[in-house]
């Protein structure tokens, strides 16, 4: 029997209920802020990722799902969506006027990852990007949207971790100081860090290796090397976050895994499941649009993994409410036809319920209703047809009532709320 491809999975049932609930909450939050959805293709030319995410990054270096198609094009299944959004924004000339562009996406991403808990080769991200806005206030607007979205999902123990990674102009002085620091203790760093110090020294700060993190003790910090404008930007962001009451802490080792970030880098930490861990990250990437062949444009964005968030929601809240619906059970062929007609009007009036269409005997229909967790069974037999009623069995309480056809839709709606 065929199985889903390693690292991919089918989404259904309770897990998908959470995915949908999160997606709906995200869309509402983003639309309130004036962000509009963008859907870019899953396949992009591989160059889009090489030129943005960077050839030295683990994502491109080790994890790309890429192949040569039948036409000889070297394409990749997107490992993230920022590069594709920027490619699209340039292609459709969305960035030529100086007006802000506020965009969000929701969709699957692909990375050829080593198998571990909670990491998939096809996973989902929700992200938001704002273009043509460069102020700390614009960053705060995006962070407020993100924070309120997560709060709306019921997460309570959230805080931001922030840093500035400077600009290409002020980074060389930092790199020089950092390389000197690294060389003085290079034997303590892993092989990957030796590669990183050549290709992108900031990435050493990001190393997951515990011994590298120890070796980093006392390292030079980027915020000491910022140019005056970047320093002011960073100070202002902290001031605005403080004013708004958004909890944050500074983390000089926070760099994000990607090449195109400038100035603000951040993560959202959550302790909703005990130990504090990063839920997501993002930052400013003023260099990316130009790097991909567009104009010089300010940009800020973030993305959150939906798989992990759905798992967190499930652990925190259990099942989503109202997964199983009431069921309307007609008894006999005359009732079956009438039930279809009645159901149609009740559905049109906004009631949600399933219709038993198998023509089953009452016993079998009730067994199914109980097994699937239906809260109510609405019975339509000969007696009910004559009186214009349904008999309503509350399957949890074991009680029974009669509702007239006129009141069914309203009562079911009240039951849903
Ligand atoms: P990144 O693009 O690596 O900064 O990750 C952004 C978000 O995507 C984070 O919230 C991650 O948890 C999530 N994510 C990244 N890779 C995977 C994966 N292979 N499986 C599940 N979630 C992932």
Short mmCIF file of C-alpha atoms and ligand atoms in Angstrom, two decimals:
data_model
loop_
_atom_site.label_atom_id
_atom_site.label_comp_id
_atom_site.label_asym_id
_atom_site.label_seq_id
_atom_site.Cartn_x
_atom_site.Cartn_y
_atom_site.Cartn_z
CA UNK A 1 0.00 0.00 0.00
CA UNK A 2 1.38 3.39 -0.93
CA UNK A 3 2.31 5.72 1.93
CA UNK A 4 2.76 9.47 1.98
CA UNK A 5 6.29 10.52 1.02
CA UNK A 6 8.77 10.63 3.92
CA UNK A 7 8.57 13.95 5.76
CA UNK A 8 5.12 14.80 4.36
CA UNK A 9 1.77 14.09 5.93
CA UNK A 10 -1.95 14.30 5.25
CA UNK A 11 -3.80 16.96 7.18
CA UNK A 12 -7.30 16.09 8.35
CA UNK A 13 -9.46 15.88 11.46
CA UNK A 14 -8.47 17.71 14.62
CA UNK A 15 -5.08 18.85 13.35
CA UNK A 16 -6.66 20.44 10.29
CA UNK A 17 -9.39 22.00 12.48
CA UNK A 18 -6.61 23.89 14.26
CA UNK A 19 -4.87 24.83 11.02
CA UNK A 20 -8.11 26.35 9.77
CA UNK A 21 -8.87 28.13 13.00
CA UNK A 22 -5.37 29.67 13.01
CA UNK A 23 -5.61 30.64 9.33
CA UNK A 24 -9.01 32.31 9.88
CA UNK A 25 -7.71 34.22 12.88
CA UNK A 26 -4.64 35.31 10.92
CA UNK A 27 -6.66 36.52 7.93
CA UNK A 28 -8.98 38.56 10.16
CA UNK A 29 -6.06 40.13 12.03
CA UNK A 30 -4.17 40.94 8.82
CA UNK A 31 -7.19 42.35 6.99
CA UNK A 32 -7.86 44.68 9.93
CA UNK A 33 -4.37 46.13 9.35
CA UNK A 34 -4.88 46.49 5.60
CA UNK A 35 -2.57 43.62 4.57
CA UNK A 36 -3.61 41.81 1.39
CA UNK A 37 -2.93 38.20 0.53
CA UNK A 38 -0.43 37.17 -2.12
CA UNK A 39 -0.13 33.61 -3.48
CA UNK A 40 3.06 32.85 -5.33
CA UNK A 41 3.88 29.54 -7.05
CA UNK A 42 5.45 26.73 -5.09
CA UNK A 43 8.03 26.33 -7.86
CA UNK A 44 10.55 29.10 -8.43
CA UNK A 45 13.74 29.23 -10.44
CA UNK A 46 16.45 28.07 -8.09
CA UNK A 47 18.29 31.35 -8.57
CA UNK A 48 15.56 33.18 -6.66
CA UNK A 49 16.63 31.35 -3.50
CA UNK A 50 20.35 31.30 -4.24
CA UNK A 51 20.34 35.06 -4.68
CA UNK A 52 18.19 35.78 -1.63
CA UNK A 53 18.37 33.16 1.09
CA UNK A 54 22.03 32.76 0.12
CA UNK A 55 24.12 29.87 -1.14
CA UNK A 56 25.90 29.58 2.19
CA UNK A 57 22.70 29.12 4.20
CA UNK A 58 21.75 25.66 5.39
CA UNK A 59 18.42 26.07 3.60
CA UNK A 60 20.04 26.39 0.16
CA UNK A 61 23.23 24.50 0.94
CA UNK A 62 21.66 21.36 2.43
CA UNK A 63 17.88 21.42 2.39
CA UNK A 64 16.68 22.52 -1.02
CA UNK A 65 14.06 20.40 -2.75
CA UNK A 66 15.30 21.17 -6.26
CA UNK A 67 15.29 19.42 -9.60
CA UNK A 68 15.67 19.95 -13.32
CA UNK A 69 12.26 19.90 -15.01
CA UNK A 70 11.39 18.36 -18.40
CA UNK A 71 12.27 21.64 -20.11
CA UNK A 72 15.73 21.66 -18.55
CA UNK A 73 14.92 24.44 -16.06
CA UNK A 74 16.55 24.16 -12.65
CA UNK A 75 13.67 24.83 -10.24
CA UNK A 76 13.12 24.51 -6.49
CA UNK A 77 10.07 23.96 -4.32
CA UNK A 78 10.06 27.09 -2.19
CA UNK A 79 11.77 26.61 1.20
CA UNK A 80 10.30 29.92 2.38
CA UNK A 81 8.08 32.58 0.84
CA UNK A 82 9.80 35.94 1.26
CA UNK A 83 12.00 35.46 -1.80
CA UNK A 84 8.98 34.52 -3.93
CA UNK A 85 6.94 37.47 -2.67
CA UNK A 86 9.79 39.84 -3.51
CA UNK A 87 10.25 38.23 -6.93
CA UNK A 88 6.52 38.70 -7.58
CA UNK A 89 6.46 42.28 -6.27
CA UNK A 90 9.31 43.18 -8.65
CA UNK A 91 7.81 41.30 -11.60
CA UNK A 92 4.43 43.02 -11.22
CA UNK A 93 5.99 46.44 -10.61
CA UNK A 94 4.34 46.75 -7.22
CA UNK A 95 7.31 48.60 -5.77
CA UNK A 96 7.80 51.36 -8.30
CA UNK A 97 5.64 53.96 -6.60
CA UNK A 98 6.69 54.81 -3.07
CA UNK A 99 3.35 53.73 -1.56
CA UNK A 100 3.50 51.12 1.19
CA UNK A 101 2.69 47.54 0.13
CA UNK A 102 1.39 45.35 2.92
CA UNK A 103 1.20 41.66 1.99
CA UNK A 104 0.68 38.34 3.70
CA UNK A 105 0.85 34.70 2.65
CA UNK A 106 -0.28 31.33 3.95
CA UNK A 107 0.99 28.17 2.31
CA UNK A 108 3.19 25.09 2.20
CA UNK A 109 7.01 25.25 2.13
CA UNK A 110 9.49 22.46 1.42
CA UNK A 111 12.84 21.65 2.98
CA UNK A 112 14.76 18.42 2.74
CA UNK A 113 15.30 18.26 6.52
CA UNK A 114 16.73 15.56 8.68
CA UNK A 115 13.77 13.82 10.31
CA UNK A 116 13.03 15.02 13.84
CA UNK A 117 9.95 15.69 15.94
CA UNK A 118 7.90 18.60 14.67
CA UNK A 119 10.06 19.10 11.55
CA UNK A 120 8.60 18.11 8.22
CA UNK A 121 9.76 18.22 4.63
CA UNK A 122 6.46 19.83 3.68
CA UNK A 123 5.36 22.30 6.30
CA UNK A 124 3.23 25.45 6.40
CA UNK A 125 4.03 29.05 7.09
CA UNK A 126 2.02 32.19 7.62
CA UNK A 127 3.93 35.39 7.01
CA UNK A 128 3.54 39.12 6.53
CA UNK A 129 5.76 41.53 4.62
CA UNK A 130 5.65 45.31 4.49
CA UNK A 131 7.46 47.18 1.73
CA UNK A 132 8.32 50.88 1.31
CA UNK A 133 8.16 51.52 5.04
CA UNK A 134 11.42 51.90 6.96
CA UNK A 135 10.59 53.48 10.30
CA UNK A 136 10.71 51.78 13.71
CA UNK A 137 7.01 52.69 13.95
CA UNK A 138 6.26 50.60 10.85
CA UNK A 139 8.07 47.66 12.45
CA UNK A 140 5.99 48.18 15.60
CA UNK A 141 2.80 48.13 13.48
CA UNK A 142 3.76 44.71 12.09
CA UNK A 143 4.76 43.42 15.53
CA UNK A 144 1.49 44.64 17.08
CA UNK A 145 -0.43 42.78 14.36
CA UNK A 146 1.57 39.63 15.05
CA UNK A 147 1.24 39.95 18.83
CA UNK A 148 -2.51 40.55 18.71
CA UNK A 149 -2.97 37.63 16.30
CA UNK A 150 -1.15 35.30 18.71
CA UNK A 151 -3.04 36.69 21.70
CA UNK A 152 -6.31 36.12 19.85
CA UNK A 153 -5.30 32.45 19.57
CA UNK A 154 -5.13 32.38 23.36
CA UNK A 155 -1.33 32.53 23.78
CA UNK A 156 -0.60 34.51 26.91
CA UNK A 157 3.08 34.18 27.75
CA UNK A 158 4.68 35.95 24.82
CA UNK A 159 7.64 38.25 24.55
CA UNK A 160 9.86 39.62 21.80
CA UNK A 161 13.57 39.05 21.62
CA UNK A 162 15.21 41.76 19.52
CA UNK A 163 18.57 42.72 18.08
CA UNK A 164 20.01 44.91 15.37
CA UNK A 165 22.21 43.25 12.77
CA UNK A 166 23.28 46.64 11.38
CA UNK A 167 23.72 47.46 7.72
CA UNK A 168 26.20 46.34 5.05
CA UNK A 169 28.08 49.61 5.74
CA UNK A 170 28.67 49.11 9.45
CA UNK A 171 28.98 45.32 9.46
CA UNK A 172 32.61 45.07 8.15
CA UNK A 173 34.02 46.69 11.32
CA UNK A 174 32.02 44.22 13.40
CA UNK A 175 33.17 41.30 11.22
CA UNK A 176 36.77 42.32 11.73
CA UNK A 177 36.43 42.45 15.51
CA UNK A 178 34.44 39.23 15.50
CA UNK A 179 36.96 37.36 13.31
CA UNK A 180 39.76 38.40 15.66
CA UNK A 181 37.70 37.07 18.58
CA UNK A 182 37.03 33.82 16.68
CA UNK A 183 40.66 33.29 15.68
CA UNK A 184 41.79 33.63 19.28
CA UNK A 185 39.74 30.51 20.16
CA UNK A 186 39.10 28.85 16.81
CA UNK A 187 39.83 25.32 18.02
CA UNK A 188 36.69 25.51 20.19
CA UNK A 189 34.35 26.07 17.23
CA UNK A 190 32.75 23.39 15.05
CA UNK A 191 33.53 22.79 11.35
CA UNK A 192 30.36 24.56 10.26
CA UNK A 193 31.42 27.66 12.21
CA UNK A 194 34.79 27.61 10.43
CA UNK A 195 32.90 27.76 7.16
CA UNK A 196 30.52 30.43 8.49
CA UNK A 197 33.31 32.70 9.72
CA UNK A 198 34.52 32.88 6.09
CA UNK A 199 31.15 33.21 4.40
CA UNK A 200 28.96 35.04 6.90
CA UNK A 201 30.49 35.62 10.34
CA UNK A 202 27.19 36.65 11.97
CA UNK A 203 25.96 33.08 11.47
CA UNK A 204 28.48 31.80 14.01
CA UNK A 205 26.32 33.51 16.65
CA UNK A 206 23.42 31.39 15.45
CA UNK A 207 25.19 28.01 15.80
CA UNK A 208 23.04 25.41 17.52
CA UNK A 209 26.13 23.66 18.93
CA UNK A 210 26.30 24.05 22.73
CA UNK A 211 30.12 24.15 22.77
CA UNK A 212 30.15 26.95 20.17
CA UNK A 213 27.68 28.90 22.29
CA UNK A 214 30.07 28.52 25.26
CA UNK A 215 33.05 29.57 23.13
CA UNK A 216 31.12 32.71 22.18
CA UNK A 217 31.12 33.98 25.77
CA UNK A 218 32.23 37.65 25.78
CA UNK A 219 31.99 38.06 21.97
CA UNK A 220 31.87 41.55 20.41
CA UNK A 221 28.24 42.62 19.96
CA UNK A 222 26.79 44.16 16.82
CA UNK A 223 24.92 46.98 18.60
CA UNK A 224 28.31 48.45 19.61
CA UNK A 225 29.21 48.78 15.92
CA UNK A 226 26.03 50.40 14.61
CA UNK A 227 26.17 53.61 12.56
CA UNK A 228 24.36 56.54 14.22
CA UNK A 229 21.16 56.15 12.15
CA UNK A 230 20.91 52.41 12.89
CA UNK A 231 21.60 53.06 16.56
CA UNK A 232 18.83 55.66 16.65
CA UNK A 233 16.49 53.26 14.81
CA UNK A 234 17.16 50.52 17.35
CA UNK A 235 16.68 52.88 20.31
CA UNK A 236 13.42 54.21 18.88
CA UNK A 237 12.02 50.71 18.31
CA UNK A 238 12.70 49.87 21.93
CA UNK A 239 11.05 53.11 23.01
CA UNK A 240 7.93 52.41 20.92
CA UNK A 241 7.64 48.81 22.15
CA UNK A 242 7.97 50.03 25.73
CA UNK A 243 5.26 52.69 25.18
CA UNK A 244 2.92 50.07 23.69
CA UNK A 245 3.54 47.67 26.55
CA UNK A 246 4.85 44.89 24.29
CA UNK A 247 7.25 42.82 26.39
CA UNK A 248 10.75 42.45 24.89
CA UNK A 249 14.34 41.71 25.75
CA UNK A 250 17.55 42.35 23.83
CA UNK A 251 19.50 39.36 22.55
CA UNK A 252 22.88 40.17 20.95
CA UNK A 253 23.16 36.63 19.50
CA UNK A 254 19.92 36.86 17.61
CA UNK A 255 20.81 37.03 13.92
CA UNK A 256 18.22 34.98 12.00
CA UNK A 257 19.38 32.35 9.54
CA UNK A 258 19.13 34.36 6.33
CA UNK A 259 21.49 36.67 4.45
CA UNK A 260 19.21 39.54 3.64
CA UNK A 261 18.38 41.04 7.03
CA UNK A 262 19.37 44.60 7.96
CA UNK A 263 18.91 46.41 11.27
CA UNK A 264 16.02 44.85 13.24
CA UNK A 265 15.99 41.09 13.78
CA UNK A 266 13.49 39.60 16.19
CA UNK A 267 11.92 36.44 17.51
CA UNK A 268 8.76 35.83 19.48
CA UNK A 269 9.33 33.72 22.56
CA UNK A 270 6.55 31.75 24.17
CA UNK A 271 6.48 30.01 27.52
CA UNK A 272 2.92 28.83 27.05
CA UNK A 273 4.10 25.23 27.18
CA UNK A 274 6.61 25.56 30.00
CA UNK A 275 10.20 26.18 28.91
CA UNK A 276 10.62 29.33 26.87
CA UNK A 277 11.15 28.71 23.17
CA UNK A 278 11.14 30.69 19.93
CA UNK A 279 7.82 30.52 18.10
CA UNK A 280 8.92 32.48 15.08
CA UNK A 281 11.23 35.13 13.79
CA UNK A 282 11.66 37.87 11.27
CA UNK A 283 13.18 41.23 10.68
CA UNK A 284 14.11 44.02 8.32
CA UNK A 285 15.55 43.13 4.93
CA UNK A 286 16.17 46.39 3.11
CA UNK A 287 18.79 44.74 0.86
CA UNK A 288 16.72 41.97 -0.66
CA UNK A 289 14.60 43.68 -3.30
CA UNK A 290 17.66 45.19 -4.96
CA UNK A 291 19.54 41.92 -4.66
CA UNK A 292 16.75 40.26 -6.65
CA UNK A 293 16.91 42.89 -9.38
CA UNK A 294 14.36 45.46 -8.14
CA UNK A 295 14.69 49.00 -6.83
CA UNK A 296 16.15 49.89 -3.44
CA UNK A 297 13.14 49.33 -1.21
CA UNK A 298 12.73 49.11 2.54
CA UNK A 299 11.15 45.85 3.71
CA UNK A 300 10.20 44.16 6.95
CA UNK A 301 8.58 40.79 7.58
CA UNK A 302 8.22 37.62 9.55
CA UNK A 303 6.89 34.13 9.19
CA UNK A 304 5.52 31.60 11.61
CA UNK A 305 5.41 27.82 11.27
CA UNK A 306 1.81 26.71 11.22
CA UNK A 307 2.54 23.06 12.07
CA UNK A 308 4.19 23.95 15.34
CA UNK A 309 1.56 26.56 16.18
CA UNK A 310 -1.26 24.07 15.53
CA UNK A 311 0.46 21.55 17.80
CA UNK A 312 0.80 24.20 20.50
CA UNK A 313 -2.88 25.14 20.22
CA UNK A 314 -3.92 21.50 20.42
CA UNK A 315 -1.80 20.98 23.53
CA UNK A 316 -3.11 24.15 25.16
CA UNK A 317 -6.78 23.95 24.29
CA UNK A 318 -7.50 20.36 23.28
CA UNK A 319 -10.01 20.01 20.48
CA UNK A 320 -11.57 22.89 18.63
CA UNK A 321 -15.19 23.39 19.59
CA UNK A 322 -18.07 21.99 17.63
CA UNK A 323 -16.18 19.52 15.46
CA UNK A 324 -19.12 17.07 15.28
CA UNK A 325 -22.45 18.46 14.08
CA UNK A 326 -26.04 17.51 14.93
CA UNK A 327 -27.54 15.00 12.50
CA UNK A 328 -30.96 14.95 10.84
CA UNK A 329 -32.25 11.37 10.50
CA UNK A 330 -35.24 10.71 8.21
CA UNK A 331 -37.08 7.41 8.66
CA UNK A 332 -38.39 5.92 5.41
CA UNK A 333 -38.41 7.12 1.77
CA UNK A 334 -41.15 9.76 2.16
CA UNK A 335 -39.32 11.35 5.07
CA UNK A 336 -36.01 11.10 3.16
CA UNK A 337 -37.30 13.36 0.42
CA UNK A 338 -38.95 15.79 2.83
CA UNK A 339 -35.76 15.86 4.92
CA UNK A 340 -33.74 16.99 1.90
CA UNK A 341 -36.16 19.83 1.21
CA UNK A 342 -36.32 20.90 4.88
CA UNK A 343 -32.54 20.60 5.30
CA UNK A 344 -32.05 22.87 2.33
CA UNK A 345 -34.06 25.69 3.91
CA UNK A 346 -32.41 25.22 7.31
CA UNK A 347 -28.91 25.24 5.79
CA UNK A 348 -29.85 28.39 3.88
CA UNK A 349 -30.87 29.92 7.22
CA UNK A 350 -27.37 29.30 8.58
CA UNK A 351 -27.90 26.12 10.58
CA UNK A 352 -25.08 23.54 10.51
CA UNK A 353 -25.90 19.82 10.67
CA UNK A 354 -25.32 16.65 8.69
CA UNK A 355 -28.01 14.68 6.92
CA UNK A 356 -28.27 10.90 7.30
CA UNK A 357 -28.61 9.83 3.67
CA UNK A 358 -27.97 6.08 3.88
CA UNK A 359 -31.64 5.23 4.42
CA UNK A 360 -30.53 3.40 7.57
CA UNK A 361 -32.83 2.07 10.25
CA UNK A 362 -33.04 4.27 13.35
CA UNK A 363 -30.79 2.03 15.45
CA UNK A 364 -27.93 2.08 12.98
CA UNK A 365 -28.26 5.83 12.41
CA UNK A 366 -28.16 6.51 16.17
CA UNK A 367 -25.13 4.24 16.62
CA UNK A 368 -23.27 6.28 14.01
CA UNK A 369 -24.42 9.56 15.59
CA UNK A 370 -23.14 8.46 18.99
CA UNK A 371 -19.85 7.14 17.61
CA UNK A 372 -19.07 10.35 15.70
CA UNK A 373 -19.92 12.51 18.73
CA UNK A 374 -22.97 14.25 17.25
CA UNK A 375 -24.50 16.33 20.06
CA UNK A 376 -28.08 16.06 18.77
CA UNK A 377 -30.11 13.70 16.57
CA UNK A 378 -33.15 15.21 14.83
CA UNK A 379 -35.61 12.45 13.93
CA UNK A 380 -38.12 12.83 11.11
CA UNK A 381 -40.57 9.89 10.94
CA UNK A 382 -44.21 9.51 9.97
CA UNK A 383 -45.55 11.06 13.19
CA UNK A 384 -43.24 14.07 12.87
CA UNK A 385 -44.22 14.52 9.19
CA UNK A 386 -47.88 14.79 10.19
CA UNK A 387 -47.23 17.31 12.96
CA UNK A 388 -44.59 19.40 11.15
CA UNK A 389 -42.02 18.64 13.86
CA UNK A 390 -38.74 16.87 14.51
CA UNK A 391 -38.00 14.83 17.61
CA UNK A 392 -34.71 16.02 19.03
CA UNK A 393 -32.58 13.64 21.06
CA UNK A 394 -29.80 15.20 23.11
CA UNK A 395 -27.29 12.38 22.81
CA UNK A 396 -25.14 13.47 25.74
CA UNK A 397 -27.93 14.24 28.20
CA UNK A 398 -30.27 11.47 26.98
CA UNK A 399 -33.22 13.91 26.94
CA UNK A 400 -35.79 14.36 24.20
CA UNK A 401 -37.86 17.33 22.91
CA UNK A 402 -40.05 18.29 19.94
CA UNK A 403 -39.21 21.29 17.73
CA UNK A 404 -41.49 22.65 15.03
CA UNK A 405 -39.91 22.94 11.57
CA UNK A 406 -40.09 26.73 11.81
CA UNK A 407 -37.89 26.87 14.87
CA UNK A 408 -35.25 24.30 13.87
CA UNK A 409 -32.80 26.64 12.13
CA UNK A 410 -32.82 29.19 14.92
CA UNK A 411 -32.45 26.57 17.64
CA UNK A 412 -29.56 24.89 15.83
CA UNK A 413 -27.85 28.24 15.35
CA UNK A 414 -28.22 28.95 19.06
CA UNK A 415 -26.74 25.51 19.74
CA UNK A 416 -23.68 26.38 17.58
CA UNK A 417 -22.87 29.62 19.46
P1 LIG B 1 12.69 29.81 9.38
O1 LIG B 1 12.29 30.17 7.99
O2 LIG B 1 13.66 28.66 9.44
O3 LIG B 1 13.10 31.01 10.20
O4 LIG B 1 11.37 29.23 10.10
C1 LIG B 1 10.22 30.00 10.19
C2 LIG B 1 9.13 29.17 10.82
O5 LIG B 1 8.89 27.99 10.07
C3 LIG B 1 9.42 28.73 12.24
O6 LIG B 1 8.26 29.01 13.02
C4 LIG B 1 9.69 27.26 12.14
O7 LIG B 1 9.16 26.56 13.25
C5 LIG B 1 8.95 26.85 10.90
N1 LIG B 1 9.68 25.77 10.21
C6 LIG B 1 10.85 25.87 9.55
N2 LIG B 1 11.22 24.68 9.03
C7 LIG B 1 10.26 23.79 9.40
C8 LIG B 1 10.05 22.38 9.18
N3 LIG B 1 10.90 21.66 8.47
N4 LIG B 1 8.95 21.81 9.70
C9 LIG B 1 8.05 22.53 10.41
N5 LIG B 1 8.18 23.85 10.64
C10 LIG B 1 9.27 24.48 10.15
#
